[in-house]
Structures are given as structure tokens and as C-alpha cells.
Coordinates of C-alpha atoms in Angstrom, one line a residue:
X1 CA 108.3 -96.0 83.3
X2 CA 107.2 -98.1 86.3
X3 CA 103.8 -98.5 84.8
X4 CA 105.3 -99.7 81.5
X5 CA 107.5 -102.2 83.3
X6 CA 104.8 -103.5 85.5
X7 CA 102.5 -103.9 82.5
X8 CA 105.1 -106.1 80.7
X9 CA 106.8 -108.0 83.5
X10 CA 106.0 -109.9 86.7
X11 CA 105.7 -106.8 88.8
X12 CA 107.2 -108.7 91.8
X13 CA 110.6 -108.3 90.1
X14 CA 110.2 -104.5 90.4
X15 CA 109.3 -104.7 94.0
X16 CA 112.2 -106.8 95.2
X17 CA 114.3 -105.2 97.9
X18 CA 118.0 -105.7 97.2
X19 CA 118.8 -104.9 100.9
X20 CA 116.6 -107.7 102.1
X21 CA 118.3 -110.1 99.7
X22 CA 121.7 -109.0 101.1
X23 CA 120.6 -109.3 104.7
X24 CA 118.9 -112.7 104.3
X25 CA 122.0 -114.8 103.7
X26 CA 122.1 -118.5 103.6
X27 CA 124.5 -118.6 106.6
X28 CA 123.6 -119.9 110.0
X29 CA 125.5 -120.6 113.3
X30 CA 123.2 -123.3 114.5
X31 CA 122.7 -126.2 112.1
X32 CA 121.7 -129.8 112.4
X33 CA 124.7 -132.1 111.6
X34 CA 123.4 -133.6 108.4
X35 CA 121.0 -132.3 105.7
X36 CA 119.6 -134.2 102.7
X37 CA 118.8 -133.4 99.1
X38 CA 115.6 -131.4 98.9
X39 CA 112.6 -133.5 97.8
X40 CA 109.9 -132.5 95.4
X41 CA 106.1 -132.8 96.0
X42 CA 105.5 -131.6 92.4
X43 CA 101.9 -130.8 91.5
X44 CA 100.4 -132.1 94.7
X45 CA 99.5 -130.8 98.1
X46 CA 101.5 -133.4 100.1
X47 CA 103.9 -131.0 101.9
X48 CA 102.9 -132.1 105.4
X49 CA 103.8 -135.7 104.5
X50 CA 107.0 -134.6 102.7
X51 CA 108.0 -132.5 105.7
X52 CA 107.4 -135.4 108.1
X53 CA 109.3 -137.9 105.9
X54 CA 112.2 -135.4 105.7
X55 CA 112.3 -135.4 109.5
X56 CA 112.1 -139.2 109.7
X57 CA 114.6 -140.0 107.0
X58 CA 117.4 -138.2 108.9
X59 CA 117.0 -140.7 111.7
X60 CA 117.7 -143.5 109.2
X61 CA 120.5 -141.7 107.3
X62 CA 122.3 -141.0 110.6
X63 CA 121.8 -144.6 111.8
X64 CA 123.2 -146.2 108.7
X65 CA 125.6 -143.5 107.5
X66 CA 123.7 -142.8 104.2
X67 CA 124.4 -140.0 101.7
X68 CA 120.8 -139.9 100.5
X69 CA 117.6 -141.7 101.3
X70 CA 113.9 -141.0 100.7
X71 CA 110.8 -142.5 102.3
X72 CA 107.7 -143.1 100.2
X73 CA 105.4 -140.1 100.5
X74 CA 102.9 -141.7 98.2
X75 CA 102.4 -144.7 100.5
X76 CA 100.9 -142.5 103.2
X77 CA 99.2 -140.4 100.6
X78 CA 97.3 -143.5 99.5
X79 CA 96.1 -144.3 103.0
X80 CA 95.4 -140.7 103.9
X81 CA 93.0 -140.5 100.9
X82 CA 91.3 -143.7 101.9
X83 CA 90.9 -142.8 105.6
X84 CA 89.8 -139.2 104.8
X85 CA 87.1 -140.7 102.6
X86 CA 85.9 -142.8 105.5
X87 CA 86.1 -139.7 107.8
X88 CA 84.0 -137.6 105.4
X89 CA 81.3 -140.3 105.1
X90 CA 81.2 -140.7 108.8
X91 CA 80.7 -136.9 109.1
X92 CA 77.9 -137.1 106.6
X93 CA 76.3 -139.8 108.7
X94 CA 76.7 -137.8 111.8
X95 CA 75.2 -134.7 110.1
X96 CA 72.5 -136.6 108.3
X97 CA 69.6 -134.7 110.0
X98 CA 71.1 -131.3 109.4
X99 CA 69.7 -129.0 106.7
X100 CA 71.7 -129.3 103.5
X101 CA 72.4 -125.6 103.7
X102 CA 73.9 -125.8 107.2
X103 CA 77.2 -124.0 107.2
X104 CA 79.2 -127.0 108.5
X105 CA 77.6 -129.4 106.0
X106 CA 78.4 -127.0 103.1
X107 CA 81.9 -126.5 104.4
X108 CA 82.5 -130.3 104.4
X109 CA 80.9 -130.7 101.0
X110 CA 83.0 -128.0 99.4
X111 CA 86.1 -130.2 99.7
X112 CA 85.4 -133.6 101.1
X113 CA 89.1 -134.5 100.9
X114 CA 92.2 -132.8 99.7
X115 CA 95.9 -133.5 99.7
X116 CA 96.6 -131.4 102.8
X117 CA 97.0 -132.4 106.3
X118 CA 98.0 -131.8 109.9
X119 CA 100.7 -133.3 112.1
X120 CA 98.2 -135.3 114.3
X121 CA 96.8 -136.8 111.0
X122 CA 100.4 -137.9 110.2
X123 CA 100.7 -139.5 113.6
X124 CA 97.5 -141.4 113.0
X125 CA 98.7 -142.7 109.6
X126 CA 102.2 -143.8 110.9
X127 CA 100.7 -145.6 113.9
X128 CA 98.3 -147.5 111.8
X129 CA 100.2 -148.1 108.5
X130 CA 103.9 -147.5 109.2
X131 CA 106.1 -146.3 106.4
X132 CA 108.2 -147.8 103.6
X133 CA 111.2 -146.7 101.5
X134 CA 110.4 -145.0 98.3
X135 CA 111.9 -148.0 96.4
X136 CA 109.2 -150.2 97.8
X137 CA 106.3 -147.9 96.9
X138 CA 107.5 -145.4 94.3
X139 CA 105.8 -142.3 92.9
X140 CA 103.0 -142.5 90.3
X141 CA 101.7 -139.9 87.9
X142 CA 98.7 -139.4 90.1
X143 CA 100.7 -139.0 93.3
X144 CA 102.9 -136.3 91.7
X145 CA 100.0 -134.7 89.8
X146 CA 97.0 -135.3 92.0
X147 CA 94.4 -132.9 90.4
X148 CA 92.5 -135.5 88.3
X149 CA 92.5 -138.1 91.1
X150 CA 91.2 -135.5 93.6
X151 CA 88.4 -134.5 91.2
X152 CA 87.3 -138.1 90.7
X153 CA 87.4 -138.9 94.5
X154 CA 85.6 -135.7 95.4
X155 CA 82.8 -136.3 92.8
X156 CA 82.3 -139.8 94.1
X157 CA 82.2 -138.7 97.8
X158 CA 79.6 -136.1 97.0
X159 CA 77.6 -138.7 95.2
X160 CA 77.8 -141.0 98.2
X161 CA 76.7 -138.1 100.5
X162 CA 73.5 -137.8 98.4
X163 CA 72.8 -141.5 98.9
X164 CA 73.5 -141.5 102.6
X165 CA 71.3 -138.5 103.2
X166 CA 68.5 -139.9 101.1
X167 CA 68.6 -143.2 103.0
X168 CA 68.6 -141.3 106.3
X169 CA 65.5 -139.3 105.1
X170 CA 63.7 -142.5 104.3
X171 CA 64.2 -143.7 107.9
X172 CA 67.1 -146.1 107.5
X173 CA 69.2 -146.8 110.6
X174 CA 72.8 -145.8 111.1
X175 CA 73.7 -149.5 110.7
X176 CA 72.1 -149.5 107.3
X177 CA 74.0 -146.3 106.3
X178 CA 77.3 -147.8 107.5
X179 CA 76.7 -150.9 105.4
X180 CA 76.3 -148.7 102.3
X181 CA 79.4 -146.8 103.4
X182 CA 81.5 -150.0 103.3
X183 CA 80.5 -150.5 99.7
X184 CA 81.5 -147.0 98.9
X185 CA 84.9 -147.4 100.5
X186 CA 85.6 -150.5 98.3
X187 CA 85.1 -148.3 95.3
X188 CA 87.4 -145.6 96.7
X189 CA 90.1 -148.2 97.4
X190 CA 89.8 -149.5 93.9
X191 CA 90.2 -146.0 92.5
X192 CA 93.3 -145.4 94.6
X193 CA 94.9 -148.8 93.8
X194 CA 94.5 -148.2 90.1
X195 CA 95.9 -144.7 90.1
X196 CA 98.5 -144.9 92.8
X197 CA 99.3 -148.6 93.0
X198 CA 98.2 -151.1 95.6
X199 CA 100.2 -150.8 98.9
X200 CA 102.5 -153.7 99.8
X201 CA 100.6 -156.6 101.3
X202 CA 103.5 -159.0 101.8
X203 CA 106.8 -158.4 103.7
X204 CA 109.5 -156.7 101.7
X205 CA 113.3 -156.7 101.6
X206 CA 115.3 -153.5 101.9
X207 CA 118.7 -153.6 100.4
X208 CA 121.2 -150.7 100.2
X209 CA 124.9 -149.6 100.5
X210 CA 126.0 -146.8 102.7
X211 CA 128.7 -144.1 102.3
X212 CA 131.4 -146.7 103.0
X213 CA 130.0 -149.0 100.4
X214 CA 128.9 -151.5 103.1
X215 CA 126.0 -153.7 102.0
X216 CA 122.9 -154.0 104.2
X217 CA 120.0 -156.3 103.6
X218 CA 116.9 -156.4 105.8
X219 CA 114.3 -159.1 105.0
X220 CA 110.8 -159.7 106.2
X221 CA 110.0 -156.1 106.6
X222 CA 106.5 -154.7 107.2
X223 CA 105.7 -151.0 107.1
X224 CA 105.2 -151.0 110.8
X225 CA 108.4 -152.9 111.6
X226 CA 110.3 -150.8 109.2
X227 CA 109.3 -147.6 111.0
X228 CA 110.0 -149.1 114.4
X229 CA 113.4 -150.7 113.6
X230 CA 114.9 -148.2 111.1
X231 CA 113.4 -144.9 112.1
X232 CA 112.3 -145.2 115.7
X233 CA 110.9 -141.7 115.9
X234 CA 108.3 -141.6 118.8
X235 CA 105.5 -139.8 117.1
X236 CA 103.2 -140.5 120.1
X237 CA 105.3 -138.3 122.3
X238 CA 105.0 -135.1 120.2
X239 CA 102.8 -132.0 120.6
X240 CA 101.7 -129.2 118.3
X241 CA 102.2 -125.7 119.6
X242 CA 100.5 -122.9 117.8
X243 CA 100.4 -119.1 117.7
X244 CA 96.8 -118.0 117.4
X245 CA 96.6 -114.4 118.8
X246 CA 92.8 -114.5 118.6
X247 CA 92.5 -116.8 121.5
X248 CA 93.7 -117.3 125.1
X249 CA 97.3 -118.5 125.6
X250 CA 98.2 -121.7 127.4
X251 CA 94.9 -123.2 126.3
X252 CA 94.0 -126.3 124.4
X253 CA 92.2 -126.1 121.0
X254 CA 90.8 -128.5 118.5
X255 CA 88.6 -128.1 115.3
X256 CA 85.2 -129.6 114.8
X257 CA 85.1 -132.4 112.2
X258 CA 88.9 -132.1 111.5
X259 CA 90.7 -135.4 111.2
X260 CA 91.5 -138.4 109.0
X261 CA 91.2 -141.7 110.9
X262 CA 88.0 -142.4 112.8
X263 CA 88.9 -143.2 116.4
X264 CA 92.4 -142.0 116.0
X265 CA 94.4 -139.3 117.7
X266 CA 92.4 -136.0 117.7
X267 CA 93.8 -132.8 116.4
X268 CA 95.0 -130.8 119.4
X269 CA 96.9 -127.5 119.6
X270 CA 98.6 -125.8 122.6
X271 CA 98.2 -122.1 122.0
X272 CA 101.3 -120.1 123.1
X273 CA 103.1 -116.8 122.4
X274 CA 105.2 -116.6 119.2
X275 CA 108.4 -116.2 121.2
X276 CA 107.6 -119.5 122.9
X277 CA 107.5 -121.2 119.5
X278 CA 110.8 -119.6 118.6
X279 CA 112.6 -120.6 121.8
X280 CA 111.3 -124.2 121.6
X281 CA 112.3 -124.5 118.0
X282 CA 115.8 -123.1 118.8
X283 CA 116.1 -125.6 121.7
X284 CA 115.3 -128.5 119.4
X285 CA 117.7 -127.3 116.7
X286 CA 120.5 -126.9 119.2
X287 CA 119.9 -130.6 120.2
X288 CA 120.6 -131.5 116.5
X289 CA 117.1 -132.3 115.5
X290 CA 115.0 -130.6 112.7
X291 CA 111.6 -129.0 113.4
X292 CA 108.4 -129.6 111.5
X293 CA 106.3 -126.4 111.2
X294 CA 103.4 -124.9 109.4
X295 CA 103.2 -121.4 107.9
X296 CA 101.5 -119.2 105.3
X297 CA 104.2 -119.7 102.6
X298 CA 102.5 -117.5 100.0
X299 CA 103.2 -114.3 101.8
X300 CA 106.3 -112.2 101.0
X301 CA 108.3 -115.0 99.3
X302 CA 110.9 -114.3 96.7
X303 CA 111.2 -117.8 95.2
X304 CA 114.2 -117.4 93.0
X305 CA 116.3 -116.2 96.0
X306 CA 114.5 -118.5 98.4
X307 CA 113.7 -115.7 100.8
X308 CA 110.7 -115.3 103.2
X309 CA 110.8 -111.8 104.5
X310 CA 108.1 -109.1 105.0
X311 CA 110.7 -106.6 103.6
X312 CA 111.5 -108.5 100.4
X313 CA 108.9 -106.6 98.4
X314 CA 108.6 -102.8 98.5
X315 CA 104.9 -102.2 97.8
X316 CA 105.2 -98.7 99.2
X317 CA 107.7 -97.5 96.7
X318 CA 106.0 -99.0 93.6
X319 CA 102.3 -98.7 94.5
X320 CA 102.4 -96.2 97.4
X321 CA 100.4 -98.7 99.5
X322 CA 101.1 -100.4 102.9
X323 CA 99.5 -103.3 104.7
X324 CA 98.7 -102.8 108.4
X325 CA 96.7 -105.8 109.6
X326 CA 97.9 -107.6 112.7
X327 CA 98.4 -111.3 112.7
X328 CA 95.1 -111.8 114.5
X329 CA 93.3 -109.5 112.0
X330 CA 94.7 -111.5 109.1
X331 CA 93.2 -114.6 110.5
X332 CA 89.9 -113.0 111.2
X333 CA 89.5 -111.3 107.8
X334 CA 90.6 -114.3 105.7
X335 CA 94.0 -112.7 104.7
X336 CA 96.2 -115.5 106.1
X337 CA 96.2 -119.1 107.5
X338 CA 98.5 -122.0 107.5
X339 CA 99.0 -123.2 103.9
X340 CA 102.2 -125.2 103.9
X341 CA 104.5 -127.4 106.1
X342 CA 108.3 -127.5 106.0
X343 CA 111.1 -128.2 108.4
X344 CA 113.7 -125.9 110.1
X345 CA 117.2 -127.3 109.9
X346 CA 119.1 -124.2 111.2
X347 CA 118.9 -120.8 112.8
X348 CA 121.2 -117.8 113.0
X349 CA 121.4 -116.2 116.5
X350 CA 122.9 -112.8 117.3
X351 CA 125.4 -112.2 120.1
X352 CA 122.5 -112.1 122.7
X353 CA 121.1 -115.4 121.5
X354 CA 118.1 -113.9 119.6
X355 CA 117.1 -115.4 116.3
X356 CA 117.9 -113.4 113.2
X357 CA 117.0 -115.8 110.4
X358 CA 116.0 -119.5 110.0
X359 CA 117.1 -122.2 107.5
X360 CA 114.1 -124.0 106.0
X361 CA 114.0 -127.3 104.1
X362 CA 111.2 -127.1 101.6
X363 CA 109.7 -129.8 99.3
X364 CA 109.6 -128.0 95.9
X365 CA 112.8 -129.4 94.4
X366 CA 116.2 -127.8 94.2
X367 CA 115.3 -124.8 92.1
X368 CA 115.6 -121.5 93.9
X369 CA 117.3 -120.6 97.2
X370 CA 120.2 -122.7 98.3
X371 CA 119.5 -125.8 96.2
X372 CA 115.8 -125.6 97.4
X373 CA 116.6 -124.6 101.0
X374 CA 115.0 -121.3 102.0
X375 CA 116.0 -118.5 104.4
X376 CA 113.3 -117.0 106.6
X377 CA 113.7 -113.7 108.5
X378 CA 112.8 -113.7 112.1
X379 CA 110.1 -111.1 111.5
X380 CA 108.5 -113.4 108.9
X381 CA 108.5 -116.1 111.5
X382 CA 106.6 -113.8 113.8
X383 CA 104.0 -112.9 111.3
X384 CA 103.4 -116.0 109.3
X385 CA 104.5 -119.1 111.2
X386 CA 101.5 -120.7 113.0
X387 CA 102.7 -124.1 114.3
X388 CA 105.7 -126.0 115.4
X389 CA 105.9 -129.7 116.4
X390 CA 108.1 -130.7 119.3
X391 CA 108.9 -133.7 121.4
X392 CA 107.3 -133.6 124.8
X393 CA 110.8 -134.2 126.4
X394 CA 111.9 -130.6 125.5
X395 CA 108.6 -128.8 126.2
X396 CA 108.3 -127.1 129.6
X397 CA 105.8 -128.6 132.1
X398 CA 103.5 -125.6 131.9
X399 CA 102.8 -126.4 128.3
X400 CA 102.3 -130.1 128.9
X401 CA 99.8 -129.4 131.6
X402 CA 97.6 -127.8 129.0
X403 CA 97.0 -131.2 127.5
X404 CA 95.0 -132.1 130.6
X405 CA 92.5 -129.4 129.8
X406 CA 89.2 -130.0 127.9
X407 CA 89.9 -128.7 124.4
X408 CA 88.0 -125.6 123.2
X409 CA 86.3 -126.7 119.9
X410 CA 86.7 -124.2 117.1
X411 CA 84.1 -124.4 114.2
X412 CA 84.9 -126.6 111.2
X413 CA 85.4 -123.5 109.0
X414 CA 87.9 -121.8 111.4
X415 CA 91.3 -120.9 109.8
X416 CA 93.0 -123.1 112.4
X417 CA 91.4 -126.0 110.5
X418 CA 93.4 -125.2 107.4
X419 CA 95.4 -128.1 106.0
X420 CA 99.0 -127.7 104.9
X421 CA 99.4 -128.3 101.2

């Protein structure tokens, strides 16, 4: 009977553990004061931008007493695509003398740019380009459905890589290669402007009414002044804390050739124990602030119920199989890595103050879970959460001292170089 059912249905429905669904309730005793309607990244890999914009918009909503508000994710998406194109071409110039079959060269050529990103990339974008309301730079077809745009940009970047390596082989100088690169970037900008819309070049006006119907109008806004005056989140004073059990704790790590803006803030991770990540996230939630985090969202997710829990699927009862890899082994053997960014908006603590489950704001629209909000068991956090972002002000000194270390450079193809999508 089980074989017939699995043959005809999505077999995950047969595996679903009703006890896990009963245990993983959407009820929490620590919540941020205000939550907003769940956003929708649609058919794109912009979760890291959406999660950050969801953190930022709460600052604006609380400041002006707004029911709903959304920042433009596609605005930063435009500039990220442009800057990553420049980053890739600079990598090709740097690696111009390497054999084309070199593992790093091939890794970069496999996907010169994609939609995904990391927190420090977001910091770079905000510091250089600011942000704008979605009303100023709205969604386009290609921002919500990025596949064709990505294919076009990837093809052109590989095309440019051939030209740069050919020129280098002919003895041309780095200056000559960079002159060619500037021509290439003009073409990339044109592609992005046609498909996504050109970013605002002139000051804009932001007009809105709040919950009390009070009218506000702010004129002569630039993306940089908008972020400073209406959001005010100090992105510079944030750190990424990761759980990578393969490597030494309280050490600083980075990833070779990982970034988006040349000369910008490098990608840096403080490696800590998973319980440290939990306690720091709880501390931030108790202060009333959400927590940006990265995880492997594809593992043990029951999407209709909006549950992330290793117990939600009973593979042992249906297939008589179990999975026994540790978190470190999953990283080493390619079974898991960070694939998605979201934000915590709540946590449920037991009578001893230990976390039981976590409330998660996703960016896949309101379908499933609690109008798009998910519930994560604490065991799922232990196994599949890899990164949390925190303000330095709440991070203990022993972690901040790690930032003074020289970062250990992981290879470009290391799983810690995965981009949240």
C-alpha cells in the first residue's frame, strides 16, 4: 500500500510526522513588537536582500507608525549584478596567468554571478548606493523572474573572460585589460538598465500616510540620505558569527575570491559554537530587534505547515533508512551548506530559558505556515543554521577580539563561500 501511495503522490506527504506538526506551534513567548506582511522574492535568488530589507523596514515602520512598508529589493539587485560583474572580471584579470583548468578558475567560470549573496556584500551595497522605497524603484519582470537575465549576463561575462585571457596571453598590460573591462561594464549596465530599469539619478520625493492618516512628505531624497535619515541602521557596526564545526572556534575566516564590490568590506566570519549563535540571537530578540540569519532551508521543511524540524519527515518508517552524518560531515561531503537567508522575529523559551522553537520571517509570500512565517525547531537550528548577524554592541568582547586576527582564507570552492538565494 505504501508503495502504491508513494508511486502516485508526493511521498513527503506520507512521511509527515503529525507529532512534529503538533509540537511545532506558531506560538512564542519572545517576539519583536511589530511584524510586517511577508514579502515575496518570487522566482529569484534575492533572499539575502529581502531578509536585510525586512530588517531595515522595521526601523522605518516603527519610526513613522506605519502599518506596512516595503523597500526596493530590485534597486540593490541592480547594483549587486553590476558590481559582481566587475568583481568577476577583476578576478579574471588577477588569474590571467593561471591554467584555464585551474580549479579556482573553473569554479569562478561555472557561475560568474548569481542572485545570491552574503551579509558583508549587503553592507557594501548599502554603504555605496543607499536604499530607496519600492515605490521609487519597483519590481520588474526580470527582477522577479531572474533566470533569463542571469543567463544573458553569465554568457557575456564568460565571453569577456575569453577576451581578457587572450589579451593577457598576447602580452597586454593590466592597464590595457582594465580599459577593455570598462567597455564590458558599459554593456552590462545597459543590459541591466533595459531589463530592470535605470536606478534613480535625481533626488526623489517620498510621500505617505501613517496608521493615523497623518501625511508625510520628504523631498530631495537620495538613496544615501534616505537610508541615513529614515532607516539609520548602522550596518558598519555588525558582525557575522558562524557555526562551522570543521574549523577552530573563536577564529576569523574569509573565502578566497568571494565578494561583490572591489575595495569594499571583505567577507569575514567569526566561528563560534552553535549555542553561542543561539544565545546571541535570543539576546537580540529580547531587545526587540530581528535577526538576519543564513541556513540550509531545503532540509526537513514541511512547506504547507511552515515547519523546519528534523523530525517532520519519518524516513525510517516509510523507507527503513536513517541519516547519520554530523553537521561537519554534511559540509565536508557536500550534503549541506547555507542556501537561504531569512530573519528571526521570535523565540519560545522553556522555564529554564532554553530555546524550544524559533519564529522565522521568510520571503516566499504568504502561502504556507502562519501567513508565510515559519516555525523552526531548536534542533533544526543546531543542525542547519550556519550564520547569524549581530550588532557589535551586544556581542561579547571575546568575539570582537577575533576581528583583530588575520583571517584564515578558505578556498573559493569551500561551502562557507555559498551564497544565500
